[in-house]
Amino acid sequence: MKVFGISGSPRQGGTDYAVNYGLNYLKDNGCETRYFSARGKDIKFCIHCDYCIKNKKGCVHKDALLEFYDGMIWADGIIMGTPCYQGTLSGQTKTMMDRCRAILAKDPLILKGKVGMGLAVGGDRSGGQELALTTINNFYILNEMIPAGGGSFGANLGASLWSHDKGSDGVAADEDGLRTLRKTLKRFYDMMARTRKVA
Ligand SMILES: Cc1cc2nc3c(=O)[nH]c(=O)nc-3n(C[C@H](O)[C@H](O)[C@H](O)COP(=O)(O)O)c2cc1C
């Protein structure tokens, strides 16, 4: 099973740490993985020019997201990780979602049936992780994907982590948050295995 991990953080911090924690877990379970980070990338906003709708040849912008598009199309499962900014996801994460309009214009079913999980890292314990996860899960639902949560006691909507504003060190020390990540990864893996079997 092929898993694409995405970090919507502009730095090598807690989100990068948590997404790679997930990818390593899945690699240990036999998955093939790819990783894309917004860090250091020139990512342009969707400008609603409708080039993608009119031409069905992808996005008018030929920027760093070409690699992101490849990963989204290649994967059976997607882990979208975001830092919490202003009580929700980062602008980088939102821009990546918006820019998916280009691949969906070319093929509206391009993401259909893929399993997706969300992961949100806040400087606070309750700093908008739930809203960020809901937005990620809504993106999956809108595009006919299958959203995976991690179950009750902390991981209902996905993985929720608290960096204490200390980047990767903060997330590595957040045992409760990492537990929500492991719970979500287990369900994500099971759902991928089940959907691949019936596909
Ligand atoms: C512009 C900005 C807004 C932020 N807003 C929030 C917030 O609303 N809630 C929160 O918990 N943390 C907030 N933070 C803190 C980050 O979520 C936290 O430091 C997190 O670890 C960043 O992820 P990273 O380590 O992967 O870069 C904000 C940070 C920045 C830069």
mmCIF file with all atom_site columns, N, CA and C in Angstrom, residues 29-63:
data_model
loop_
_atom_site.group_PDB
_atom_site.id
_atom_site.type_symbol
_atom_site.label_atom_id
_atom_site.label_alt_id
_atom_site.label_comp_id
_atom_site.label_asym_id
_atom_site.label_entity_id
_atom_site.label_seq_id
_atom_site.pdbx_PDB_ins_code
_atom_site.Cartn_x
_atom_site.Cartn_y
_atom_site.Cartn_z
_atom_site.occupancy
_atom_site.B_iso_or_equiv
_atom_site.pdbx_formal_charge
_atom_site.auth_seq_id
_atom_site.auth_comp_id
_atom_site.auth_asym_id
_atom_site.auth_atom_id
_atom_site.pdbx_PDB_model_num
ATOM 1   N N  . ASN A 1 29 ? 5.298   -1.433 8.651   1.00 0.00 ? 29 ASN A N  1
ATOM 2   C CA . ASN A 1 29 ? 4.193   -2.371 8.383   1.00 0.00 ? 29 ASN A CA 1
ATOM 3   C C  . ASN A 1 29 ? 4.065   -2.707 6.897   1.00 0.00 ? 29 ASN A C  1
ATOM 4   N N  . GLY A 1 30 ? 5.116   -2.446 6.153   1.00 0.00 ? 30 GLY A N  1
ATOM 5   C CA . GLY A 1 30 ? 5.172   -2.902 4.764   1.00 0.00 ? 30 GLY A CA 1
ATOM 6   C C  . GLY A 1 30 ? 4.682   -1.913 3.717   1.00 0.00 ? 30 GLY A C  1
ATOM 7   N N  . CYS A 1 31 ? 4.345   -0.690 4.132   1.00 0.00 ? 31 CYS A N  1
ATOM 8   C CA . CYS A 1 31 ? 3.857   0.290  3.141   1.00 0.00 ? 31 CYS A CA 1
ATOM 9   C C  . CYS A 1 31 ? 5.030   0.961  2.431   1.00 0.00 ? 31 CYS A C  1
ATOM 10  N N  . GLU A 1 32 ? 4.739   1.410  1.229   1.00 0.00 ? 32 GLU A N  1
ATOM 11  C CA . GLU A 1 32 ? 5.675   2.240  0.482   1.00 0.00 ? 32 GLU A CA 1
ATOM 12  C C  . GLU A 1 32 ? 5.281   3.693  0.803   1.00 0.00 ? 32 GLU A C  1
ATOM 13  N N  . THR A 1 33 ? 6.256   4.563  1.025   1.00 0.00 ? 33 THR A N  1
ATOM 14  C CA . THR A 1 33 ? 5.878   5.923  1.440   1.00 0.00 ? 33 THR A CA 1
ATOM 15  C C  . THR A 1 33 ? 6.590   6.998  0.620   1.00 0.00 ? 33 THR A C  1
ATOM 16  N N  . ARG A 1 34 ? 5.922   8.147  0.545   1.00 0.00 ? 34 ARG A N  1
ATOM 17  C CA . ARG A 1 34 ? 6.526   9.363  -0.017  1.00 0.00 ? 34 ARG A CA 1
ATOM 18  C C  . ARG A 1 34 ? 6.175   10.513 0.914   1.00 0.00 ? 34 ARG A C  1
ATOM 19  N N  . TYR A 1 35 ? 7.016   11.544 0.892   1.00 0.00 ? 35 TYR A N  1
ATOM 20  C CA . TYR A 1 35 ? 6.828   12.682 1.790   1.00 0.00 ? 35 TYR A CA 1
ATOM 21  C C  . TYR A 1 35 ? 6.944   13.988 1.016   1.00 0.00 ? 35 TYR A C  1
ATOM 22  N N  . PHE A 1 36 ? 6.051   14.920 1.357   1.00 0.00 ? 36 PHE A N  1
ATOM 23  C CA . PHE A 1 36 ? 6.140   16.269 0.777   1.00 0.00 ? 36 PHE A CA 1
ATOM 24  C C  . PHE A 1 36 ? 5.957   17.289 1.890   1.00 0.00 ? 36 PHE A C  1
ATOM 25  N N  . SER A 1 37 ? 6.889   18.233 1.970   1.00 0.00 ? 37 SER A N  1
ATOM 26  C CA . SER A 1 37 ? 6.768   19.296 2.967   1.00 0.00 ? 37 SER A CA 1
ATOM 27  C C  . SER A 1 37 ? 6.661   20.647 2.272   1.00 0.00 ? 37 SER A C  1
ATOM 28  N N  . ALA A 1 38 ? 5.870   21.542 2.868   1.00 0.00 ? 38 ALA A N  1
ATOM 29  C CA . ALA A 1 38 ? 5.740   22.902 2.339   1.00 0.00 ? 38 ALA A CA 1
ATOM 30  C C  . ALA A 1 38 ? 6.993   23.728 2.646   1.00 0.00 ? 38 ALA A C  1
ATOM 31  N N  . ARG A 1 39 ? 7.836   23.196 3.504   1.00 0.00 ? 39 ARG A N  1
ATOM 32  C CA . ARG A 1 39 ? 9.023   23.946 3.940   1.00 0.00 ? 39 ARG A CA 1
ATOM 33  C C  . ARG A 1 39 ? 9.925   24.322 2.749   1.00 0.00 ? 39 ARG A C  1
ATOM 34  N N  . GLY A 1 40 ? 10.238  25.593 2.656   1.00 0.00 ? 40 GLY A N  1
ATOM 35  C CA . GLY A 1 40 ? 11.164  26.078 1.631   1.00 0.00 ? 40 GLY A CA 1
ATOM 36  C C  . GLY A 1 40 ? 10.587  26.068 0.219   1.00 0.00 ? 40 GLY A C  1
ATOM 37  N N  . LYS A 1 41 ? 9.311   25.811 0.089   1.00 0.00 ? 41 LYS A N  1
ATOM 38  C CA . LYS A 1 41 ? 8.720   25.685 -1.250  1.00 0.00 ? 41 LYS A CA 1
ATOM 39  C C  . LYS A 1 41 ? 7.997   26.981 -1.651  1.00 0.00 ? 41 LYS A C  1
ATOM 40  N N  . ASP A 1 42 ? 8.076   27.258 -2.943  1.00 0.00 ? 42 ASP A N  1
ATOM 41  C CA . ASP A 1 42 ? 7.320   28.385 -3.487  1.00 0.00 ? 42 ASP A CA 1
ATOM 42  C C  . ASP A 1 42 ? 5.956   27.828 -3.929  1.00 0.00 ? 42 ASP A C  1
ATOM 43  N N  . ILE A 1 43 ? 4.938   28.117 -3.153  1.00 0.00 ? 43 ILE A N  1
ATOM 44  C CA . ILE A 1 43 ? 3.602   27.568 -3.433  1.00 0.00 ? 43 ILE A CA 1
ATOM 45  C C  . ILE A 1 43 ? 2.648   28.721 -3.732  1.00 0.00 ? 43 ILE A C  1
ATOM 46  N N  . LYS A 1 44 ? 2.152   28.736 -4.926  1.00 0.00 ? 44 LYS A N  1
ATOM 47  C CA . LYS A 1 44 ? 1.270   29.847 -5.318  1.00 0.00 ? 44 LYS A CA 1
ATOM 48  C C  . LYS A 1 44 ? -0.190  29.550 -4.948  1.00 0.00 ? 44 LYS A C  1
ATOM 49  N N  . PHE A 1 45 ? -0.913  30.610 -4.658  1.00 0.00 ? 45 PHE A N  1
ATOM 50  C CA . PHE A 1 45 ? -2.354  30.466 -4.388  1.00 0.00 ? 45 PHE A CA 1
ATOM 51  C C  . PHE A 1 45 ? -3.096  30.054 -5.659  1.00 0.00 ? 45 PHE A C  1
ATOM 52  N N  . CYS A 1 46 ? -4.219  29.362 -5.459  1.00 0.00 ? 46 CYS A N  1
ATOM 53  C CA . CYS A 1 46 ? -5.179  29.222 -6.553  1.00 0.00 ? 46 CYS A CA 1
ATOM 54  C C  . CYS A 1 46 ? -5.698  30.632 -6.861  1.00 0.00 ? 46 CYS A C  1
ATOM 55  N N  . ILE A 1 47 ? -5.695  31.018 -8.135  1.00 0.00 ? 47 ILE A N  1
ATOM 56  C CA . ILE A 1 47 ? -6.159  32.365 -8.518  1.00 0.00 ? 47 ILE A CA 1
ATOM 57  C C  . ILE A 1 47 ? -7.519  32.305 -9.233  1.00 0.00 ? 47 ILE A C  1
ATOM 58  N N  . HIS A 1 48 ? -8.129  31.135 -9.213  1.00 0.00 ? 48 HIS A N  1
ATOM 59  C CA . HIS A 1 48 ? -9.466  30.934 -9.819  1.00 0.00 ? 48 HIS A CA 1
ATOM 60  C C  . HIS A 1 48 ? -9.518  31.453 -11.259 1.00 0.00 ? 48 HIS A C  1
ATOM 61  N N  . CYS A 1 49 ? -8.475  31.139 -12.001 1.00 0.00 ? 49 CYS A N  1
ATOM 62  C CA . CYS A 1 49 ? -8.436  31.580 -13.401 1.00 0.00 ? 49 CYS A CA 1
ATOM 63  C C  . CYS A 1 49 ? -9.216  30.622 -14.296 1.00 0.00 ? 49 CYS A C  1
ATOM 64  N N  . ASP A 1 50 ? -9.535  29.431 -13.731 1.00 0.00 ? 50 ASP A N  1
ATOM 65  C CA . ASP A 1 50 ? -10.277 28.392 -14.463 1.00 0.00 ? 50 ASP A CA 1
ATOM 66  C C  . ASP A 1 50 ? -9.496  27.775 -15.626 1.00 0.00 ? 50 ASP A C  1
ATOM 67  N N  . TYR A 1 51 ? -8.180  28.001 -15.636 1.00 0.00 ? 51 TYR A N  1
ATOM 68  C CA . TYR A 1 51 ? -7.327  27.330 -16.644 1.00 0.00 ? 51 TYR A CA 1
ATOM 69  C C  . TYR A 1 51 ? -7.537  25.817 -16.548 1.00 0.00 ? 51 TYR A C  1
ATOM 70  N N  . CYS A 1 52 ? -7.591  25.307 -15.322 1.00 0.00 ? 52 CYS A N  1
ATOM 71  C CA . CYS A 1 52 ? -7.714  23.850 -15.133 1.00 0.00 ? 52 CYS A CA 1
ATOM 72  C C  . CYS A 1 52 ? -9.047  23.326 -15.642 1.00 0.00 ? 52 CYS A C  1
ATOM 73  N N  . ILE A 1 53 ? -10.104 24.119 -15.467 1.00 0.00 ? 53 ILE A N  1
ATOM 74  C CA . ILE A 1 53 ? -11.440 23.693 -15.907 1.00 0.00 ? 53 ILE A CA 1
ATOM 75  C C  . ILE A 1 53 ? -11.531 23.737 -17.438 1.00 0.00 ? 53 ILE A C  1
ATOM 76  N N  . LYS A 1 54 ? -10.987 24.805 -17.997 1.00 0.00 ? 54 LYS A N  1
ATOM 77  C CA . LYS A 1 54 ? -11.109 24.982 -19.456 1.00 0.00 ? 54 LYS A CA 1
ATOM 78  C C  . LYS A 1 54 ? -10.207 24.032 -20.235 1.00 0.00 ? 54 LYS A C  1
ATOM 79  N N  . ASN A 1 55 ? -9.019  23.791 -19.737 1.00 0.00 ? 55 ASN A N  1
ATOM 80  C CA . ASN A 1 55 ? -8.018  23.036 -20.519 1.00 0.00 ? 55 ASN A CA 1
ATOM 81  C C  . ASN A 1 55 ? -7.846  21.584 -20.104 1.00 0.00 ? 55 ASN A C  1
ATOM 82  N N  . LYS A 1 56 ? -8.216  21.271 -18.852 1.00 0.00 ? 56 LYS A N  1
ATOM 83  C CA . LYS A 1 56 ? -8.068  19.899 -18.329 1.00 0.00 ? 56 LYS A CA 1
ATOM 84  C C  . LYS A 1 56 ? -6.632  19.384 -18.492 1.00 0.00 ? 56 LYS A C  1
ATOM 85  N N  . LYS A 1 57 ? -5.689  20.296 -18.230 1.00 0.00 ? 57 LYS A N  1
ATOM 86  C CA . LYS A 1 57 ? -4.275  19.934 -18.337 1.00 0.00 ? 57 LYS A CA 1
ATOM 87  C C  . LYS A 1 57 ? -3.542  20.269 -17.046 1.00 0.00 ? 57 LYS A C  1
ATOM 88  N N  . GLY A 1 58 ? -4.236  20.218 -15.922 1.00 0.00 ? 58 GLY A N  1
ATOM 89  C CA . GLY A 1 58 ? -3.597  20.544 -14.651 1.00 0.00 ? 58 GLY A CA 1
ATOM 90  C C  . GLY A 1 58 ? -3.618  22.038 -14.382 1.00 0.00 ? 58 GLY A C  1
ATOM 91  N N  . CYS A 1 59 ? -2.726  22.479 -13.512 1.00 0.00 ? 59 CYS A N  1
ATOM 92  C CA . CYS A 1 59 ? -2.751  23.857 -13.001 1.00 0.00 ? 59 CYS A CA 1
ATOM 93  C C  . CYS A 1 59 ? -1.930  24.803 -13.876 1.00 0.00 ? 59 CYS A C  1
ATOM 94  N N  . VAL A 1 60 ? -2.367  26.041 -13.931 1.00 0.00 ? 60 VAL A N  1
ATOM 95  C CA . VAL A 1 60 ? -1.637  27.070 -14.669 1.00 0.00 ? 60 VAL A CA 1
ATOM 96  C C  . VAL A 1 60 ? -0.276  27.333 -14.012 1.00 0.00 ? 60 VAL A C  1
ATOM 97  N N  . HIS A 1 61 ? -0.189  27.140 -12.701 1.00 0.00 ? 61 HIS A N  1
ATOM 98  C CA . HIS A 1 61 ? 1.084   27.343 -11.987 1.00 0.00 ? 61 HIS A CA 1
ATOM 99  C C  . HIS A 1 61 ? 1.948   26.095 -12.123 1.00 0.00 ? 61 HIS A C  1
ATOM 100 N N  . LYS A 1 62 ? 3.151   26.260 -12.576 1.00 0.00 ? 62 LYS A N  1
ATOM 101 C CA . LYS A 1 62 ? 4.080   25.123 -12.633 1.00 0.00 ? 62 LYS A CA 1
ATOM 102 C C  . LYS A 1 62 ? 5.098   25.335 -11.506 1.00 0.00 ? 62 LYS A C  1
ATOM 103 N N  . ASP A 1 63 ? 4.666   25.069 -10.294 1.00 0.00 ? 63 ASP A N  1
ATOM 104 C CA . ASP A 1 63 ? 5.533   25.355 -9.146  1.00 0.00 ? 63 ASP A CA 1
ATOM 105 C C  . ASP A 1 63 ? 5.798   24.076 -8.356  1.00 0.00 ? 63 ASP A C  1
#
